[in-house]
PDB file of C-alpha atoms in Angstrom:
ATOM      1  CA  UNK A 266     -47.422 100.232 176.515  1.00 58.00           C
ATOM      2  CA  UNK A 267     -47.712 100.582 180.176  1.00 63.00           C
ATOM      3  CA  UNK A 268     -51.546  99.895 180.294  1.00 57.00           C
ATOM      4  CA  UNK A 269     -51.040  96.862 177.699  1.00 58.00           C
ATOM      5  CA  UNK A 270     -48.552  95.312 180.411  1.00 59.00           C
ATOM      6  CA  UNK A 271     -50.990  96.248 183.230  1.00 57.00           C
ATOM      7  CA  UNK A 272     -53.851  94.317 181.444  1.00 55.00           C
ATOM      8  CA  UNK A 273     -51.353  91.546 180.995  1.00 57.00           C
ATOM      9  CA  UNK A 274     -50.860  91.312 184.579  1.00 50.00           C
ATOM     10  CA  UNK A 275     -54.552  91.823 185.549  1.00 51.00           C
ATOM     11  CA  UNK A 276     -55.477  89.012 182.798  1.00 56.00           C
ATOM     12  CA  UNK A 277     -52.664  86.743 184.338  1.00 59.00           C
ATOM     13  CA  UNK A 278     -53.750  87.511 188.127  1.00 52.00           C
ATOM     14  CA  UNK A 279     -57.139  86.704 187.169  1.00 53.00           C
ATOM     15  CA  UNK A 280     -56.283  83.442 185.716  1.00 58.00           C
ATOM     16  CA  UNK A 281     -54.801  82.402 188.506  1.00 52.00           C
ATOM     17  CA  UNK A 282     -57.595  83.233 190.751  1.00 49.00           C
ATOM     18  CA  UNK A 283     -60.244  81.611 189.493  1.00 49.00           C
ATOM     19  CA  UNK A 284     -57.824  78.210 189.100  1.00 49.00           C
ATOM     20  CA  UNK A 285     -57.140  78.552 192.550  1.00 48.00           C
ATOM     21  CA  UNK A 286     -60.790  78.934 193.137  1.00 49.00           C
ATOM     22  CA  UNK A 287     -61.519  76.137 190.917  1.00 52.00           C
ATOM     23  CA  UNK A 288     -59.460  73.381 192.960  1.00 52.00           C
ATOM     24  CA  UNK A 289     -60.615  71.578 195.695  1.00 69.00           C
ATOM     25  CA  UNK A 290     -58.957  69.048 198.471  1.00 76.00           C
ATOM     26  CA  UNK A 291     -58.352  65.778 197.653  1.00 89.00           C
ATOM     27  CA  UNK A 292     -60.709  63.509 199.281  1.00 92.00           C
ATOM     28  CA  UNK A 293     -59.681  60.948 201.839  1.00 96.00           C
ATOM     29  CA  UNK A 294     -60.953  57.496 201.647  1.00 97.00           C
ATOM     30  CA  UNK A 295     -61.595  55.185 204.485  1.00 97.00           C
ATOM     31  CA  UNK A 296     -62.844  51.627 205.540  1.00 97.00           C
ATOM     32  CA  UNK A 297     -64.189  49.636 208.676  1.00 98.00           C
ATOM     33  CA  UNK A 298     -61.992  47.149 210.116  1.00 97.00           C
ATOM     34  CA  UNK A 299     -61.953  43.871 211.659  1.00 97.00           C
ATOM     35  CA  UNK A 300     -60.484  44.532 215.183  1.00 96.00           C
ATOM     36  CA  UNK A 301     -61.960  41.810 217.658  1.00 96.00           C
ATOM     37  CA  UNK A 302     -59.812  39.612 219.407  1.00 95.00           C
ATOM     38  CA  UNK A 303     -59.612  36.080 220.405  1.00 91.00           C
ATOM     39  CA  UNK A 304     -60.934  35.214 224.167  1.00 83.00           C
ATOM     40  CA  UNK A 305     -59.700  31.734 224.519  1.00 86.00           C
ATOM     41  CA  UNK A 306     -63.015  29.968 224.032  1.00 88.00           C
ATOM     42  CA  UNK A 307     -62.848  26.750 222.013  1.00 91.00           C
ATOM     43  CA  UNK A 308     -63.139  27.136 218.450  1.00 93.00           C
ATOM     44  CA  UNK A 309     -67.011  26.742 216.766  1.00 93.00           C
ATOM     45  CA  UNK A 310     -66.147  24.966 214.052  1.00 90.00           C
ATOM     46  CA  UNK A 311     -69.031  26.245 211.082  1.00 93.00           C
ATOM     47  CA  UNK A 312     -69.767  28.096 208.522  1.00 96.00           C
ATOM     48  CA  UNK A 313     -71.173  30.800 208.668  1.00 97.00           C
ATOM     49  CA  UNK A 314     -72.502  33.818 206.052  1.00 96.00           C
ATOM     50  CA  UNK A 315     -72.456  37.542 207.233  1.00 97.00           C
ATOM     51  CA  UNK A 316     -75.293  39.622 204.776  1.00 94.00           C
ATOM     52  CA  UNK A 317     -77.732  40.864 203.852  1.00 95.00           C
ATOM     53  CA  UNK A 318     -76.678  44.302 205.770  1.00 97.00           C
ATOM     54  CA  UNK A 319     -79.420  46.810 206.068  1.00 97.00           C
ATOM     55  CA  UNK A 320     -78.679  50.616 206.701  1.00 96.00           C
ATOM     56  CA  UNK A 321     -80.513  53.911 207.197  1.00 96.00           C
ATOM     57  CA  UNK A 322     -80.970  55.799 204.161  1.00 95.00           C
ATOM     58  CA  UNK A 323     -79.604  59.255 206.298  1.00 94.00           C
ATOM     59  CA  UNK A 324     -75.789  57.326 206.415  1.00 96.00           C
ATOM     60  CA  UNK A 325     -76.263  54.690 203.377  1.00 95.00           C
ATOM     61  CA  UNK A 326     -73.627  57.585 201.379  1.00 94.00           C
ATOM     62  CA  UNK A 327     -70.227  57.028 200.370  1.00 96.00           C
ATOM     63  CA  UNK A 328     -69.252  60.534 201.964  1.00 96.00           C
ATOM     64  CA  UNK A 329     -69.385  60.393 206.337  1.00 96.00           C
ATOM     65  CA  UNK A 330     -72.805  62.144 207.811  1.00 97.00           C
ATOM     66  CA  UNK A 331     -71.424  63.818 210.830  1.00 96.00           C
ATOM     67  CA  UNK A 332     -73.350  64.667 213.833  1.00 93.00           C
ATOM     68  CA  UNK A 333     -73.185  68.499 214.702  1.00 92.00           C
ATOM     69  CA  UNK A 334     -76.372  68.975 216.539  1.00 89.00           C
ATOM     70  CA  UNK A 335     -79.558  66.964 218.116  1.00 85.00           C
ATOM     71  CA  UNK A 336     -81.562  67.595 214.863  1.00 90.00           C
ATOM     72  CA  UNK A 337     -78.413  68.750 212.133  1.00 94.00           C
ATOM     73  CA  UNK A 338     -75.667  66.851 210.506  1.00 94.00           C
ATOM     74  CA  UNK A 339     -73.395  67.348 207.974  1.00 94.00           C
ATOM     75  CA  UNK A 340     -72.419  65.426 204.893  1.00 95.00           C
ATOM     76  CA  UNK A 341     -68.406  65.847 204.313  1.00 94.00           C
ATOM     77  CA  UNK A 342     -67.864  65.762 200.975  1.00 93.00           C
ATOM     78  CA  UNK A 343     -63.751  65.048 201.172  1.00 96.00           C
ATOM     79  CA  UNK A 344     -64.007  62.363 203.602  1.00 97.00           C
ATOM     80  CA  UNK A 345     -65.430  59.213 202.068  1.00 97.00           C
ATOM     81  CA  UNK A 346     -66.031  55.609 202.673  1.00 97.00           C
ATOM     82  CA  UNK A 347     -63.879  53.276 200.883  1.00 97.00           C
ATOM     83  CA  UNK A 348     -67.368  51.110 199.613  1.00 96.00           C
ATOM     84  CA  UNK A 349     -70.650  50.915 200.629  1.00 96.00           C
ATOM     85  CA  UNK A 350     -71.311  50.953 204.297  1.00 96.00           C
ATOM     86  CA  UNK A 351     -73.588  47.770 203.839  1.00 97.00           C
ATOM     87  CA  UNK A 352     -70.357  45.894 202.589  1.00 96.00           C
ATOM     88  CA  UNK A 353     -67.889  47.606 205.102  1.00 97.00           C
ATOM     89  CA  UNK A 354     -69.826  46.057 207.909  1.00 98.00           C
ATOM     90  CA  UNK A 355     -69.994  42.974 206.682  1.00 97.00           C
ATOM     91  CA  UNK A 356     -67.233  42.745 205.678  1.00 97.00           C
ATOM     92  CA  UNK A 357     -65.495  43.866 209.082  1.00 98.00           C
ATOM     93  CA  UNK A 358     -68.207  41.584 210.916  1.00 98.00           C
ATOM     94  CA  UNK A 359     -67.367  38.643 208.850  1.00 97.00           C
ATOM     95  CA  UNK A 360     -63.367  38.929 209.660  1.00 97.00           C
ATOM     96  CA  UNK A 361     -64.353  39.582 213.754  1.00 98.00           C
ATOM     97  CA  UNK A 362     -65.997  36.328 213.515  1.00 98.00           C
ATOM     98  CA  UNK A 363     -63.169  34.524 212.136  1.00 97.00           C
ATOM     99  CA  UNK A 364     -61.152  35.387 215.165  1.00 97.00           C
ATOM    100  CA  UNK A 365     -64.148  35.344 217.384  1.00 97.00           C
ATOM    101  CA  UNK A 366     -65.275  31.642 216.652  1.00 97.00           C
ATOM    102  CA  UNK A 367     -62.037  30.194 215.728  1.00 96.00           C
ATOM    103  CA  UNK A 368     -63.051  29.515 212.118  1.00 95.00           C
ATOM    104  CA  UNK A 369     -61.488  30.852 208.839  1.00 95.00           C
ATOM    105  CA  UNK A 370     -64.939  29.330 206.901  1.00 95.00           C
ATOM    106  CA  UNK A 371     -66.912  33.123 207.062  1.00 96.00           C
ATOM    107  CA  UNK A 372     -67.898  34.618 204.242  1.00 95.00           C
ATOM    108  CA  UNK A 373     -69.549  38.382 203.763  1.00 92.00           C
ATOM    109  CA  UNK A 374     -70.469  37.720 199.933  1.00 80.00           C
ATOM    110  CA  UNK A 375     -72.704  34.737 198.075  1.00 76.00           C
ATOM    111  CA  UNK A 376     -69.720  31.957 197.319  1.00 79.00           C
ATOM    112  CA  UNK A 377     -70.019  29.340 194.609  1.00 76.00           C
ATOM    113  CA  UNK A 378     -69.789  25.622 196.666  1.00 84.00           C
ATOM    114  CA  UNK A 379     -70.448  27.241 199.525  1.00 88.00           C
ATOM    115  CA  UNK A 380     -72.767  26.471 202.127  1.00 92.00           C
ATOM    116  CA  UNK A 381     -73.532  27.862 205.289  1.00 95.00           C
ATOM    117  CA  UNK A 382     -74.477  26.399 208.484  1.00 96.00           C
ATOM    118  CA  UNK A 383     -75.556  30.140 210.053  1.00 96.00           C
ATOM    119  CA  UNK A 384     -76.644  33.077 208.273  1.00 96.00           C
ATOM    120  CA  UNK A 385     -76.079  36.367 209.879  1.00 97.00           C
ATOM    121  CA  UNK A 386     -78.901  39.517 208.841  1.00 97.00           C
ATOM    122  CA  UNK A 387     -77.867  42.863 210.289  1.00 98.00           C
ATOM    123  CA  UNK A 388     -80.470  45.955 210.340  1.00 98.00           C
ATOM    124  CA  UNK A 389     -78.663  48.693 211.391  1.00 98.00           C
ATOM    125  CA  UNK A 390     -80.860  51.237 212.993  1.00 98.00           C
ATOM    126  CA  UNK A 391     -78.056  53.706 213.874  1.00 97.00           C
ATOM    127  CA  UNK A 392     -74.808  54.766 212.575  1.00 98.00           C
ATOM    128  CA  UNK A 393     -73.541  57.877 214.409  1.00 97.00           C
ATOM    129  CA  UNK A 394     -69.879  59.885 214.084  1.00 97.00           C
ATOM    130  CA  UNK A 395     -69.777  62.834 216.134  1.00 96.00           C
ATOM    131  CA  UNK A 396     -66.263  64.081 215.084  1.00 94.00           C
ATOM    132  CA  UNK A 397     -64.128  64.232 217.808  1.00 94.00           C
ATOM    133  CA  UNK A 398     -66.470  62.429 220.705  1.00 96.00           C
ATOM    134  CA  UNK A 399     -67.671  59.137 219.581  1.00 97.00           C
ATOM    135  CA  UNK A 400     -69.474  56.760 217.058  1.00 98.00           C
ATOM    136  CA  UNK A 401     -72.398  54.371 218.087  1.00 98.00           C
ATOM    137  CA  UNK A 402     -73.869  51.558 216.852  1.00 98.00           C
ATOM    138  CA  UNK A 403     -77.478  50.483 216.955  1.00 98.00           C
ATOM    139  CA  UNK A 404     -77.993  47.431 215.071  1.00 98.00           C
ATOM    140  CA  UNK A 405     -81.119  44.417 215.268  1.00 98.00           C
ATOM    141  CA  UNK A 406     -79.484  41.123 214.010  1.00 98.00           C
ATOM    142  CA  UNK A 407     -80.346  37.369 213.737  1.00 98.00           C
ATOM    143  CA  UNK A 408     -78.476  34.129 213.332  1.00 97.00           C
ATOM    144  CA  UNK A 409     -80.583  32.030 211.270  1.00 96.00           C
ATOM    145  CA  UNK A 410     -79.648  28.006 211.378  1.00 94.00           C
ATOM    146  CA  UNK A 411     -79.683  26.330 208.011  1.00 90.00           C
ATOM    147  CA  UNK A 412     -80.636  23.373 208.718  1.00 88.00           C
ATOM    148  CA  UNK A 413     -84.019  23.409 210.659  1.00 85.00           C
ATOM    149  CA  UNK A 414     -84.477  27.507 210.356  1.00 81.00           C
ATOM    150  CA  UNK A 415     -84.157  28.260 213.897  1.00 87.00           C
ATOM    151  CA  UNK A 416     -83.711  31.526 214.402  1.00 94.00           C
ATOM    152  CA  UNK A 417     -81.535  34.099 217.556  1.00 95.00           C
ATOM    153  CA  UNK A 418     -81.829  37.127 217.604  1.00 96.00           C
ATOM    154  CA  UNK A 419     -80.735  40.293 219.653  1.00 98.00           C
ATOM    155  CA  UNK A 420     -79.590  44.020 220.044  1.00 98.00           C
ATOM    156  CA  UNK A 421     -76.455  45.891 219.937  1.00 98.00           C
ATOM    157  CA  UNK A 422     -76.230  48.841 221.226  1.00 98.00           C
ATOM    158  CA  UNK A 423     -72.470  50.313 221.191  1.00 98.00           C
ATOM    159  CA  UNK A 424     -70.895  53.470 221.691  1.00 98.00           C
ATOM    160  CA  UNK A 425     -67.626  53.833 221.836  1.00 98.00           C
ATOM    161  CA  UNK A 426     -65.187  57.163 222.409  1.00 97.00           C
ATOM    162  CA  UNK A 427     -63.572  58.519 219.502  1.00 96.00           C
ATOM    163  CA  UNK A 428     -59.635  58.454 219.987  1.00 94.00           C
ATOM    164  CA  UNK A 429     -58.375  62.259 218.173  1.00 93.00           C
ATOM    165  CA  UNK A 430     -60.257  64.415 216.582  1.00 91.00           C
ATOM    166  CA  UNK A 431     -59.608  63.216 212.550  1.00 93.00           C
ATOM    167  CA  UNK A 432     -61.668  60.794 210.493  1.00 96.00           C
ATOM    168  CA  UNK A 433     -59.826  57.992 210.805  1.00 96.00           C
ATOM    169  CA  UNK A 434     -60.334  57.973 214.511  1.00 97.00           C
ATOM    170  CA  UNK A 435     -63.943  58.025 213.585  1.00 97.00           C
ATOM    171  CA  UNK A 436     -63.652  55.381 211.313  1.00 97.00           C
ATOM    172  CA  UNK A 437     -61.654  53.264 214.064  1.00 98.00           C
ATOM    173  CA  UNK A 438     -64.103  53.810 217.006  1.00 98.00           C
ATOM    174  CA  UNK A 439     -66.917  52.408 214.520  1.00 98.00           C
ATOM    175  CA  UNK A 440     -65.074  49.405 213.649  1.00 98.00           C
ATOM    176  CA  UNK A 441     -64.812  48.738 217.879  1.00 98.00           C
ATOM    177  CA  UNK A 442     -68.230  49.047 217.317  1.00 98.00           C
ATOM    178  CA  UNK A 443     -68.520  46.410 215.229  1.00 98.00           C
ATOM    179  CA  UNK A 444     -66.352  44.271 217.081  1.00 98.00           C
ATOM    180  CA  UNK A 445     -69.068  44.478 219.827  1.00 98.00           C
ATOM    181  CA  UNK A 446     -71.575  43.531 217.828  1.00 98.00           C
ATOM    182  CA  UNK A 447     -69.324  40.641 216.811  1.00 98.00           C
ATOM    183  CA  UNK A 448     -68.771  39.321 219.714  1.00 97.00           C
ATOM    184  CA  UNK A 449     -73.162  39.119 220.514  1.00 97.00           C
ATOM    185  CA  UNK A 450     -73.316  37.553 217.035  1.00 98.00           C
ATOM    186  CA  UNK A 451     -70.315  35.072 217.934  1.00 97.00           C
ATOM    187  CA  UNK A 452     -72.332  34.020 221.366  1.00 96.00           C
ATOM    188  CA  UNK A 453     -75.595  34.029 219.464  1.00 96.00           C
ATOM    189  CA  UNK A 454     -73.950  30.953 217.586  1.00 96.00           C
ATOM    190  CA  UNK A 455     -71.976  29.200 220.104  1.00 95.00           C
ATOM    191  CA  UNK A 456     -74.934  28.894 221.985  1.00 93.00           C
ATOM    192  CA  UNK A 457     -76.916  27.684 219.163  1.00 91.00           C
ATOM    193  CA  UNK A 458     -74.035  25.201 218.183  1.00 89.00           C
ATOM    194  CA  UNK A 459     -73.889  24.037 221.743  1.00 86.00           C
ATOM    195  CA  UNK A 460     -77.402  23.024 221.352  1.00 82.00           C
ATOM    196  CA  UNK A 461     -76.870  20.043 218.867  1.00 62.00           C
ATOM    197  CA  UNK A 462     -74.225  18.455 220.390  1.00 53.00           C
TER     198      UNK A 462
END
């Protein structure tokens, strides 16, 4: 009777054991953000189309690739982005330039009846989170002119200092990142739109 109940208990303590074993941490989901602000010059009236967004195949994952050494990194499986990092940026891009240029007509996606007088190509060379420290930004872009095909193009480099040690500091410092970026991409067209008038 006494080893029957002791079996019982060893069965039940096992159970729990390996269900305790068996669950894991919910993941946490986060997303770039449009955080640029306006800087008083005149509004650029145009329209203007953020993508295609190229990234490096080491970050192009929906979990965050964290820096822990020169040559090592670290894929965290619980903390994810929200979408594709290709359609975070320009996404986040495309609402920066809203403010940026004064304009609500900037789209990150292919619209029906719409058609743009700049198109914006990012190639993002590098995305780096180091938890705790900072994210930076490398990124090649152009600003291609519809009509007439005349092209800008420049270099963002960004790094900006990580504000706490979670992810969603991380996630925050990369979208001040962006908002750099932006703000090139923003004089890339004003100067460009200053040119035919």
């Amino acid at each position: 009777m006494i080893a029957r109940r002791i079996t019982q208990l060893l069965s039940i303590a096992l159970i729990a054991a390996v269900a305790a074993g068996c669950s894991t941490a919910p993941s946490r989901f986060y997303s770039l953000a449009s955080t640029a602000t306006a800087d008083g010059t005149p509004a650029t009236p145009a329209r203007v189309a953020v993508g295609p967004v190229a990234i490096p195949a080491s970050v192009d994952q929906p979990e965050f690739v964290v820096q822990i050494a020169a040559n090592r990194v670290e894929v965290n499986e619980f903390n994810r982005w929200v979408s594709p990092l290709s359609d975070g940026i320009a996404r986040a891009v495309a609402g920066d330039l809203v403010v940026l240029l004064g304009t609500p007509e900037v789209a990150s996606a292919e619209l029906a009846n719409f058609t743009p007088d700049y198109t914006v190509t990012i190639d993002v060379q590098r995305f780096e989170s180091v938890q705790g420290e900072a994210a930076t930004l490398e990124a090649v872009w152009t600003v291609r002119k519809t009509a007439g095909g005349e092209i800008r193009s420049g270099r963002t480099v960004a790094r900006e200092a990580v504000q706490g040690q979670g992810f969603d500091a991380l996630a925050a410092a990369h979208s001040q990142a962006l908002a750099k970026m932006s703000g090139d991409i923003a004089a890339a067209i004003r100067a460009e739109a200053e040119k035919k008038s």
